[in-house]
DNA sequence: TTGTAGGCGTTATCAT
DNA sequence: ATGATAACGCCTACAA
């Protein structure tokens, strides 16, 4: 296994020698800043091709002070939701010559801070923070050094571009749909209260009830943490406490999956006995059994918009931080309640 | 938005000046290679802390020729299966001071090649390829320059550490379980034939049938591509063609989800009418409706083992490429067929 | 248009 | 133990 690998990479100096020119000239055709005589250019390009020379971004970074790398603080590299956003970022950044550097904050303020430090140490040219629990202050501090875009919160500060979906409206959307389907006893499974938009969704739920003239019943609100198990537990509690309900609105799809399983365990069918609505519209929701009605958060587009905004900041133009409105994807987990 | 950001980062030179020593000495306490007098050490450490100095990995890379970065060629940054592996990699690499650099090959040979080129250009210290469609030759070529570990295939070559689960055994495991549960008409939904281990799983299926003395019926084998839709389509075809079956073994969980939906659409219940087994045991399978019986591939552990192997190669020791055997996780999607 | 020289922020090799 | 000094590979004035 102790293999002697290929020697040092081809350098610009070798190219210059092969083409019979100076390194500066090579550098010029590489960067394309200044005109170079046709004859030398072809000679250099030939040498580059023959030697299979690739300029070192490391050296380039050191010389220019830019790394062509954007740091992305995601919460978990295996998150189904942020995975899509990462993909959107990737798809926008790569064509622009930038490379995303993904690090995971794990919904932990301290870890997220370390992520940002690590990214700054790596000399990234900008930072995109996908939600997380960082304080606004920490982000403002980050923006003092680097162009910063953050999703999942509203924040106006110099050097920061924040973008957020309207989770309140999303909460209303789902609840209103259930109300219009004839449901009156709608349980709500809340998300992790420590996460930014969790309570917004609940506020939307309550607002929709109020608008429909339905009294808010706190017994119908179950705590949750955005994971499947908490959705299942919520159903258990509801049933055990003999609290009547004909529909459930879970603050995210994962909890809805858990709730579906909980209902199944109790012999309750979806949607025949209970209608179920989630939030996020994860890719898997399309193939859940039954396919889940959910408030769609276009995560891929979120990533794209975030990346474009970063590119704009980098090029000195004013970033556009506008996100599309949330929509409801109706599938088979909900049904009209016949009066 | 045109904010004037903080000026250039603190350099070692500034630390040296502040501590009244030379840059070399600062470098020494940083790298900890050579002894430094106690008095100077504290002075330097004090200066580092006060100036909040962080050494530049970029400059360090240039000087040392190592970037402390490992390139990871994953197939999709949002893949549920490889997401777990990436997490395992991350969790092993970070404590060792290395940072993973994730790029996506999208199951496309050309893209994967570009990924490797991009990683080499970024001067990563090693490459981990998560499966993919690269030719063995391409990997051997890669290994000429960088320590390379690859998952999902068996390959013995200098400088390469390959690791793979025993998909044949996995296929047998699932099929044997169904056979032992009394099933005789077991349909198989195949995976993408272009992916390395796809046919291995099918071979295991056939071998198990043979071992049980059951004639292999090609009508029971449906083509698939590892995506949900193809699982659903397979069920459609099976039912439409009036091919009798009491169980389905899908070559991965995603197709099993699709199959479950297809069965549901046809009014067939799982597991009452049809038992269903998947392959991978994705996190979501635990909360599928019903929870899915599946051949468990410990993806997180795979990532860990791959990362450890890389670390071992980097440190010059012989890497261990052994993976745990595949196991079967039995859940509610399968039932004993009463004879 | 082209080449020379200096700098980017570290580490490593020398002397001392 | 410490301090100059030369790499590391590239970019960019500056000069020609």
XYZ file of C-alpha atoms (C1' of nucleotides) in Angstrom:
710
model
C 0.000 0.000 0.000
C 3.009 2.298 0.318
C 2.735 3.449 -3.236
C 5.010 6.096 -4.654
C 2.575 8.433 -6.241
C 2.988 10.694 -9.167
C 5.407 13.535 -8.491
C 4.473 17.126 -7.868
C 1.770 18.681 -10.012
C 2.621 20.592 -13.152
C 3.327 24.217 -12.397
C 3.046 27.374 -14.398
C 6.784 27.576 -14.516
C 6.978 24.306 -16.427
C 4.377 25.528 -18.849
C 6.291 28.761 -19.374
C 9.471 26.878 -20.098
C 7.763 24.499 -22.492
C 6.172 27.362 -24.374
C 9.332 29.442 -24.332
C 7.753 32.396 -22.584
C 7.687 33.911 -19.129
C 5.367 32.907 -16.367
C 3.596 36.237 -16.524
C 2.548 35.591 -20.073
C 1.189 32.228 -19.134
C -0.678 33.832 -16.306
C -2.114 36.339 -18.754
C -3.649 33.812 -21.064
C -4.984 32.032 -17.989
C -6.678 35.045 -16.515
C -7.399 36.603 -19.885
C -6.881 40.070 -18.525
C -4.414 41.443 -21.013
C -4.002 40.745 -24.697
C -1.299 38.281 -25.711
C 0.105 37.805 -29.169
C -1.593 35.108 -31.152
C 1.573 33.092 -31.691
C 2.507 32.930 -28.033
C -1.029 32.240 -27.004
C -1.293 29.130 -29.109
C 2.128 27.969 -27.968
C 1.063 28.371 -24.358
C -2.281 26.731 -24.862
C -0.534 23.849 -26.527
C 1.882 23.479 -23.640
C -0.975 23.632 -21.138
C -2.836 20.914 -22.958
C 0.182 18.694 -23.398
C 1.337 18.975 -19.826
C -2.259 18.754 -18.611
C -1.598 21.752 -16.478
C -4.263 22.892 -14.040
C -3.684 26.090 -12.084
C -3.658 25.640 -8.336
C -6.603 27.305 -6.652
C -4.595 27.217 -3.463
C -1.836 29.386 -4.824
C -4.378 31.471 -6.623
C -6.312 32.042 -3.437
C -3.202 33.119 -1.637
C -2.244 35.530 -4.378
C -5.648 36.991 -5.073
C -7.205 36.723 -1.654
C -10.232 34.958 -3.094
C -10.839 31.249 -2.874
C -13.828 30.894 -5.219
C -15.376 28.880 -2.431
C -18.644 29.599 -0.629
C -19.174 28.164 2.800
C -22.561 26.632 3.458
C -23.663 26.059 7.009
C -26.313 23.405 6.743
C -27.791 21.750 9.791
C -27.221 18.144 8.805
C -25.584 16.878 5.678
C -28.252 14.179 5.536
C -31.273 16.393 6.020
C -33.980 15.630 3.472
C -35.173 19.211 3.440
C -31.862 21.052 3.373
C -30.508 18.430 1.017
C -32.685 19.905 -1.654
C -31.566 23.404 -0.788
C -27.947 22.303 -0.988
C -28.599 20.899 -4.389
C -30.071 24.189 -5.508
C -27.027 25.996 -4.203
C -24.692 23.587 -5.911
C -26.488 23.960 -9.205
C -26.185 27.723 -9.121
C -22.695 28.049 -7.726
C -20.867 25.576 -9.934
C -21.625 27.247 -13.272
C -20.365 30.490 -11.787
C -17.029 28.897 -10.978
C -17.645 28.742 -7.265
C -17.590 25.627 -5.192
C -19.783 25.099 -2.131
C -18.101 23.912 1.047
C -20.692 22.213 3.211
C -20.388 22.059 6.977
C -22.983 20.897 9.480
C -24.190 22.908 12.432
C -26.506 20.257 13.887
C -28.894 22.869 15.238
C -26.305 23.722 17.858
C -25.331 27.335 18.337
C -21.829 26.468 19.415
C -21.275 24.073 16.547
C -22.616 26.612 14.115
C -20.162 29.185 15.423
C -17.341 26.717 14.963
C -18.558 26.119 11.439
C -18.359 29.776 10.626
C -14.921 30.026 12.174
C -13.743 27.043 10.173
C -15.132 28.525 6.998
C -13.513 31.865 7.641
C -10.253 30.129 8.366
C -10.552 28.380 5.007
C -10.940 31.790 3.467
C -14.266 31.244 1.848
C -15.525 34.215 -0.119
C -18.953 34.157 1.434
C -21.200 32.284 3.815
C -24.695 30.947 3.356
C -26.379 29.881 6.571
C -29.339 27.574 6.158
C -31.572 28.507 9.069
C -30.008 27.278 12.297
C -30.043 28.748 15.753
C -27.352 31.355 15.515
C -28.258 34.658 17.074
C -28.828 37.591 14.784
C -25.848 39.165 16.487
C -23.575 36.319 15.462
C -24.705 36.695 11.870
C -24.164 40.420 11.911
C -20.703 39.766 13.262
C -20.097 37.272 10.471
C -21.232 39.795 7.892
C -18.583 42.207 9.083
C -16.051 39.960 7.420
C -17.888 38.120 4.694
C -20.907 38.488 2.445
C -23.578 36.580 4.290
C -26.917 35.219 3.242
C -29.158 33.509 5.704
C -32.388 31.637 5.215
C -35.223 30.949 7.577
C -35.307 34.275 9.297
C -36.000 37.911 8.691
C -33.096 40.191 9.394
C -32.083 43.517 8.028
C -28.476 44.419 8.558
C -25.592 45.730 6.492
C -23.908 43.056 4.413
C -26.564 40.489 5.155
C -29.176 39.147 2.824
C -31.899 37.292 4.692
C -34.708 35.365 3.097
C -37.613 33.539 4.590
C -40.813 31.886 3.622
C -44.005 33.146 5.134
C -44.576 30.366 7.623
C -47.502 32.138 9.171
C -49.340 32.073 5.876
C -48.301 28.461 5.406
C -49.874 27.586 8.717
C -53.034 29.406 7.740
C -53.104 27.732 4.358
C -53.115 24.241 5.789
C -55.602 25.002 8.517
C -57.963 26.863 6.225
C -57.945 23.947 3.844
C -58.984 21.578 6.588
C -61.646 23.983 7.770
C -63.002 24.327 4.279
C -63.104 20.566 4.088
C -65.482 20.596 6.983
C -63.127 19.807 9.837
C -63.673 21.544 13.139
C -61.567 19.555 15.595
C -58.092 20.027 14.110
C -55.161 18.946 16.216
C -51.826 20.691 15.781
C -48.468 19.042 16.361
C -45.996 21.789 17.075
C -42.358 21.862 16.034
C -39.272 22.490 18.051
C -39.952 25.805 19.776
C -36.287 26.709 19.573
C -36.321 26.735 15.819
C -37.043 30.069 14.175
C -40.280 29.582 12.286
C -41.871 26.939 14.399
C -44.175 29.234 16.271
C -45.097 31.106 13.117
C -46.762 28.017 11.750
C -48.723 27.643 14.937
C -49.763 31.274 14.841
C -51.068 30.659 11.346
C -53.047 27.710 12.632
C -54.628 29.748 15.367
C -55.303 32.703 13.097
C -57.129 30.521 10.616
C -59.283 29.046 13.359
C -60.082 32.486 14.646
C -60.941 33.751 11.187
C -63.360 30.878 10.861
C -64.937 31.670 14.176
C -63.744 28.478 15.805
C -62.645 28.665 19.396
C -59.022 27.711 19.909
C -58.720 24.636 22.092
C -55.272 24.315 23.679
C -55.926 20.630 24.288
C -55.570 20.104 20.577
C -52.031 21.440 20.491
C -49.368 18.814 21.076
C -45.693 19.535 21.571
C -43.217 18.123 19.064
C -39.647 18.443 17.938
C -39.860 18.016 14.155
C -38.889 14.349 14.349
C -41.087 11.368 13.486
C -41.194 9.972 16.991
C -42.738 13.104 18.413
C -45.515 12.924 15.825
C -46.308 9.406 16.868
C -46.227 10.349 20.512
C -48.572 13.248 19.891
C -51.183 10.931 18.442
C -50.772 8.592 21.377
C -51.427 11.389 23.784
C -54.396 12.663 21.881
C -56.022 9.266 21.754
C -55.158 8.320 25.296
C -56.624 11.558 26.589
C -59.813 10.898 24.610
C -59.551 14.246 22.914
C -61.778 14.156 19.860
C -60.343 15.261 16.514
C -60.987 14.607 12.845
C -57.835 16.097 11.420
C -54.194 16.695 12.286
C -51.932 19.433 11.052
C -48.308 18.575 11.780
C -45.764 21.382 11.683
C -43.596 19.325 9.354
C -43.776 16.227 7.209
C -41.555 14.087 9.378
C -43.901 14.468 12.320
C -46.795 13.784 9.975
C -45.181 10.486 9.048
C -44.889 9.647 12.707
C -48.468 10.663 13.280
C -49.583 8.447 10.409
C -47.880 5.507 12.007
C -49.371 6.355 15.378
C -52.839 6.488 13.881
C -52.269 3.191 12.152
C -51.227 1.600 15.401
C -54.448 2.805 16.951
C -56.479 1.381 14.124
C -57.339 4.807 12.781
C -57.268 5.158 9.005
C -55.982 8.105 6.999
C -57.926 9.835 5.589
C -61.098 7.865 6.366
C -60.972 8.484 10.096
C -58.460 11.297 10.315
C -57.230 13.764 7.725
C -53.538 14.576 7.890
C -51.589 17.572 6.652
C -47.860 18.137 6.841
C -45.497 21.002 6.179
C -42.477 21.018 3.855
C -43.703 18.640 1.164
C -40.579 16.515 1.262
C -39.849 14.396 -1.803
C -40.941 11.317 0.121
C -44.385 12.705 0.885
C -45.444 11.965 -2.634
C -44.948 8.277 -1.953
C -46.145 8.116 1.612
C -49.053 5.806 2.275
C -51.280 7.572 1.689
C -49.533 10.357 -0.205
C -49.418 13.315 2.127
C -51.137 16.637 1.740
C -48.558 19.221 2.717
C -47.600 22.856 2.646
C -44.925 22.952 0.003
C -41.671 24.699 0.804
C -39.705 24.851 -2.427
C -36.376 23.995 -0.866
C -34.494 23.590 -4.109
C -35.579 27.032 -5.213
C -34.644 28.369 -1.807
C -31.123 27.159 -2.365
C -31.031 28.653 -5.807
C -32.222 32.040 -4.642
C -29.725 32.004 -1.788
C -26.873 31.156 -4.136
C -27.869 33.768 -6.672
C -28.097 36.354 -3.923
C -24.578 35.414 -2.832
C -23.305 35.742 -6.374
C -24.936 39.125 -6.605
C -23.353 40.328 -3.397
C -20.011 39.070 -4.611
C -20.368 41.014 -7.826
C -21.351 44.119 -5.926
C -24.952 44.285 -7.024
C -27.933 44.434 -4.720
C -29.164 40.919 -3.997
C -32.760 39.906 -4.520
C -34.016 38.001 -1.528
C -37.554 37.334 -2.663
C -38.955 33.870 -2.202
C -42.081 32.471 -3.818
C -45.171 32.127 -1.625
C -45.929 28.844 0.087
C -48.509 26.663 -1.596
C -50.550 23.670 -0.537
C -50.078 20.352 -2.265
C -53.216 18.310 -1.760
C -52.966 14.565 -1.899
C -54.816 11.610 -0.495
C -54.188 12.029 3.211
C -57.037 14.492 3.508
C -60.698 14.185 2.714
C -63.805 16.272 2.932
C -65.686 15.680 6.158
C -69.261 14.949 5.322
C -71.662 16.745 7.603
C -25.245 46.967 0.468
C -21.767 48.072 -0.549
C -20.367 47.572 2.886
C -16.731 48.102 3.620
C -15.796 44.957 5.413
C -13.202 44.333 8.004
C -9.648 44.705 6.684
C -7.203 41.917 5.972
C -6.972 39.047 8.443
C -4.374 38.998 11.180
C -1.124 37.482 9.970
C 1.643 35.628 11.675
C 3.900 38.585 11.109
C 1.692 40.771 13.266
C 1.703 38.166 15.989
C 5.483 37.933 15.841
C 5.824 41.674 16.152
C 3.373 41.846 19.039
C 5.190 39.092 20.886
C 8.616 40.454 20.099
C 9.852 37.320 18.363
C 10.459 36.108 14.851
C 7.837 34.534 12.621
C 9.675 31.237 12.778
C 9.157 31.020 16.503
C 5.483 31.768 16.157
C 5.261 29.044 13.565
C 6.952 26.685 15.966
C 4.471 27.102 18.763
C 1.718 26.756 16.180
C 2.952 23.513 14.722
C 4.398 22.325 18.012
C 7.266 20.614 16.257
C 10.223 22.082 18.114
C 10.581 23.172 21.697
C 10.235 26.850 22.460
C 11.236 28.594 25.673
C 8.452 28.918 28.161
C 8.622 32.700 28.325
C 8.365 33.229 24.596
C 5.668 30.653 24.296
C 3.362 32.417 26.695
C 4.082 35.750 25.078
C 3.183 34.339 21.703
C 0.091 32.603 22.949
C -1.005 35.801 24.550
C -0.502 37.715 21.328
C -2.398 35.081 19.364
C -5.311 35.259 21.735
C -5.391 39.041 21.847
C -5.166 39.497 18.125
C -7.534 36.599 17.598
C -5.116 35.215 15.098
C -6.095 32.192 13.050
C -3.513 30.643 10.754
C -4.506 30.570 7.113
C -5.056 27.057 5.832
C -4.595 28.433 2.352
C -1.077 29.610 2.986
C -0.421 26.521 4.999
C -1.536 24.331 2.136
C 0.735 26.120 -0.242
C 3.702 25.790 2.026
C 3.135 22.243 3.175
C 1.608 20.832 0.052
C -1.266 19.416 2.091
C -4.701 20.957 2.305
C -6.174 18.894 5.138
C -9.147 18.463 2.894
C -10.598 15.193 1.619
C -12.666 15.230 -1.520
C -15.856 13.199 -1.419
C -17.533 12.266 -4.660
C -21.095 11.564 -3.674
C -23.783 10.942 -6.239
C -26.293 13.481 -5.032
C -25.928 15.853 -2.139
C -29.558 15.130 -1.253
C -29.412 11.344 -1.408
C -31.017 9.779 1.645
C -28.673 6.811 1.554
C -25.389 8.560 0.849
C -26.424 11.348 3.149
C -25.888 8.986 6.038
C -22.542 7.915 4.649
C -21.496 11.535 4.305
C -22.424 12.097 7.888
C -20.277 9.163 8.928
C -17.393 10.578 6.941
C -17.855 13.993 8.426
C -17.917 12.623 11.942
C -14.636 10.773 11.450
C -12.779 13.367 9.447
C -13.483 16.437 11.520
C -11.905 15.212 14.767
C -8.807 14.335 12.765
C -8.518 17.896 11.552
C -9.620 17.119 8.035
C -12.550 18.691 6.276
C -14.681 16.868 3.725
C -15.314 18.615 0.421
C -18.483 17.206 -1.087
C -19.111 17.182 -4.817
C -21.893 15.434 -6.704
C -21.376 13.035 -9.571
C -25.062 12.438 -10.329
C -24.406 8.889 -11.497
C -22.775 10.302 -14.591
C -19.336 9.089 -15.588
C -18.387 12.375 -17.169
C -19.583 14.418 -14.237
C -17.761 12.139 -11.845
C -14.562 12.632 -13.799
C -15.030 16.376 -13.626
C -15.568 16.038 -9.894
C -12.271 14.282 -9.476
C -10.512 16.844 -11.616
C -12.028 19.641 -9.593
C -10.976 17.971 -6.365
C -7.449 17.425 -7.594
C -7.313 21.025 -8.698
C -8.321 22.033 -5.188
C -5.402 19.990 -3.940
C -7.357 17.676 -1.723
C -5.206 15.176 0.152
C -7.344 12.213 -0.788
C -10.504 11.171 -2.542
C -13.398 9.053 -1.350
C -15.722 7.940 -4.110
C -19.143 6.806 -2.965
C -20.067 4.171 -5.504
C -20.835 5.818 -8.838
C -20.219 4.643 -12.354
C -16.584 5.469 -12.834
C -14.604 2.752 -14.536
C -12.083 0.884 -12.460
C -9.472 2.329 -14.800
C -10.471 5.876 -13.928
C -10.138 5.078 -10.241
C -6.759 3.464 -10.738
C -5.688 6.580 -12.604
C -6.969 8.707 -9.726
C -5.025 6.620 -7.254
C -1.811 7.373 -9.104
C -2.036 10.870 -7.708
C -4.057 10.616 -4.529
C -4.956 8.125 -1.838
C -8.286 6.809 -2.998
C -10.998 4.895 -1.248
C -14.043 3.718 -3.108
C -17.221 2.124 -1.878
C -19.717 -0.096 -3.629
C -17.289 -2.164 -5.638
C -14.534 -4.655 -5.240
C -11.239 -3.574 -6.674
C -7.698 -4.439 -5.823
C -5.152 -1.982 -7.078
C -2.168 -0.125 -5.684
C -3.102 2.941 -3.693
C -6.778 2.087 -3.707
C -8.874 0.879 -0.823
C -12.170 -0.538 -1.987
C -14.976 -1.664 0.253
C -18.283 -3.189 -0.511
C -21.172 -4.856 1.177
C -22.077 -8.342 0.138
C -25.119 -7.546 -1.925
C -25.463 -11.091 -3.108
C -25.903 -12.251 0.458
C -28.278 -9.381 1.062
C -30.423 -10.530 -1.813
C -30.404 -14.044 -0.463
C -31.236 -12.861 3.012
C -34.393 -11.082 1.950
C -35.542 -13.822 -0.356
C -34.845 -16.578 2.122
C -36.846 -14.735 4.738
C -39.838 -14.558 2.453
C -39.450 -18.200 1.539
C -39.273 -19.196 5.162
C -42.419 -17.189 5.733
C -44.152 -19.451 3.295
C -44.068 -17.350 0.165
C -43.489 -19.071 -3.140
C -44.462 -16.475 -5.715
C -41.980 -13.710 -4.933
C -41.704 -10.878 -7.408
C -38.406 -9.029 -7.739
C -38.102 -5.396 -8.741
C -34.637 -4.925 -10.135
C -32.469 -1.848 -9.757
C -30.674 0.188 -12.351
C -28.593 -2.381 -14.234
C -25.848 0.186 -14.770
C -25.195 0.492 -11.082
C -22.538 -1.790 -9.683
C -24.325 -3.996 -7.197
C -27.733 -4.058 -8.724
C -27.363 -7.441 -10.386
C -25.742 -8.916 -7.297
C -28.942 -8.460 -5.384
C -30.852 -10.191 -8.113
C -28.371 -13.036 -8.186
C -28.950 -13.466 -4.473
C -32.680 -13.583 -5.090
C -32.284 -16.298 -7.680
C -29.792 -18.258 -5.630
C -32.143 -18.332 -2.666
C -34.970 -19.588 -4.841
C -32.754 -22.247 -6.262
C -31.558 -23.314 -2.855
C -35.185 -23.723 -1.835
C -35.902 -25.780 -4.881
C -38.226 -23.211 -6.361
C -38.102 -22.742 -10.102
C -37.098 -19.260 -11.144
C -39.867 -17.530 -13.042
C -38.592 -14.660 -15.196
C -42.105 -13.224 -15.344
C -41.714 -12.278 -11.709
C -38.715 -10.055 -12.372
C -39.576 -6.485 -13.177
C -37.133 -3.868 -14.380
C -36.563 -0.798 -12.225
C -34.207 2.128 -11.781
C -34.003 2.540 -7.997
C -36.578 5.345 -8.013
C -40.060 5.251 -6.508
C -41.889 5.581 -9.786
C -40.355 2.444 -11.190
C -41.526 0.477 -8.161
C -45.045 1.656 -8.710
C -44.853 0.848 -12.381
C -43.584 -2.632 -11.646
C -46.645 -3.392 -9.541
C -48.872 -2.055 -12.277
C -47.315 -4.366 -14.787
C -47.492 -7.348 -12.489
C -51.151 -6.807 -11.764
C -52.103 -5.937 -15.306
C -50.411 -9.060 -16.605
C -52.287 -11.122 -14.055
C -49.081 -12.593 -12.764
C -49.822 -14.111 -9.352
C -47.546 -13.175 -6.437
C -47.783 -13.006 -2.665
C -44.620 -11.070 -1.986
C -42.380 -8.455 -3.522
C -38.689 -7.963 -2.980
C -37.599 -4.566 -4.240
C -33.915 -3.972 -4.866
C -34.060 -0.833 -2.781
C -36.355 0.945 -0.338
C -37.332 3.754 -2.641
C -38.778 1.314 -5.155
C -40.462 -0.492 -2.291
C -42.185 2.764 -1.346
C -43.375 3.104 -4.915
C -44.520 -0.491 -4.939
C -46.449 0.071 -1.721
C -48.267 2.954 -3.299
C -48.938 0.923 -6.433
C -50.394 -1.880 -4.355
C -52.544 0.552 -2.470
C -53.883 2.002 -5.681
C -54.841 -1.501 -6.753
C -56.601 -2.142 -3.493
C -53.988 -4.606 -2.326
C -53.015 -4.373 1.316
C -49.515 -4.705 2.781
C -48.847 -7.148 4.334
C -52.301 -8.783 4.333
C -52.374 -9.372 0.603
C -48.755 -8.843 -0.321
C -45.597 -8.946 1.760
C -43.016 -6.323 0.865
C -39.280 -6.248 1.459
C -36.870 -3.474 0.553
C -33.132 -3.026 0.517
C -31.120 -0.279 2.273
C -33.253 0.269 5.343
C -33.381 4.017 4.896
C -34.218 6.075 7.973
C -37.696 6.669 6.575
C -38.492 2.971 6.316
C -39.052 2.832 10.008
C -41.971 5.200 9.608
C -43.355 3.966 6.334
C -46.955 2.745 6.381
C -46.556 -0.004 7.212
C -42.977 0.090 8.504
C -40.870 -1.648 5.905
C -38.958 -4.877 6.282
C -35.616 -4.253 4.637
C -32.077 -5.446 4.182
C -30.136 -3.033 6.279
C -27.103 -1.355 4.774
C -25.381 0.524 7.579
C -24.604 3.600 5.517
C -23.350 5.696 8.399
C -20.885 2.989 9.356
C -19.882 2.707 5.721
C -18.938 6.364 5.763
C -17.035 5.938 8.981
C -15.064 2.976 7.718
C -14.277 4.788 4.482
C -13.061 7.850 6.364
C -10.969 5.820 8.763
C -9.418 3.961 5.863
C -8.527 7.276 4.267
C -6.973 8.492 7.489
C -4.987 5.284 7.678
C -3.713 5.643 4.148
C -2.771 9.225 4.868
C -0.792 8.153 7.885
C 0.935 5.451 5.903
C -0.636 2.480 7.600
C -2.488 -0.292 5.850
C -6.190 0.549 5.700
C -8.837 -1.829 6.935
C -11.621 -2.090 4.401
C -13.845 -4.542 6.211
C -17.528 -3.843 6.364
C -20.054 -5.520 8.624
C -22.355 -8.114 7.055
C -25.764 -7.099 5.837
C -28.663 -7.885 8.124
C -32.401 -8.028 7.742
C -34.605 -5.652 9.670
C -38.042 -7.190 9.926
C -41.009 -4.907 10.358
C -44.679 -4.921 9.585
C -44.638 -5.023 5.811
C -44.164 -8.770 5.794
C -46.212 -11.542 7.236
C -46.160 -15.300 7.386
C -48.184 -16.860 4.622
C -50.528 -19.380 6.146
C -50.591 -22.536 4.107
C 3.050 42.948 -26.001
C 6.402 41.036 -22.847
C 9.585 40.080 -18.901
C 11.305 41.144 -14.105
C 10.481 41.507 -9.415
C 7.842 41.536 -5.341
C 4.104 39.839 -2.586
C 0.250 36.619 -0.719
C 0.934 33.843 4.657
C 2.907 29.854 5.995
C 6.564 26.136 6.730
C 11.207 24.366 6.371
C 16.215 24.748 6.016
C 19.795 26.712 7.399
C 22.956 28.990 10.299
C 23.768 30.927 14.862
C 16.376 27.692 21.299
C 16.097 31.278 17.849
C 16.199 34.112 13.674
C 17.066 35.016 8.732
C 15.955 33.221 4.290
C 14.239 30.489 0.811
C 10.561 27.952 -0.959
C 5.253 26.923 -2.089
C 2.522 28.476 -7.105
C 0.345 32.169 -8.709
C -0.901 37.238 -9.660
C 0.235 42.020 -10.661
C 2.368 46.299 -10.730
C 6.215 48.200 -12.946
C 9.495 48.570 -16.439
C 10.988 47.802 -20.994
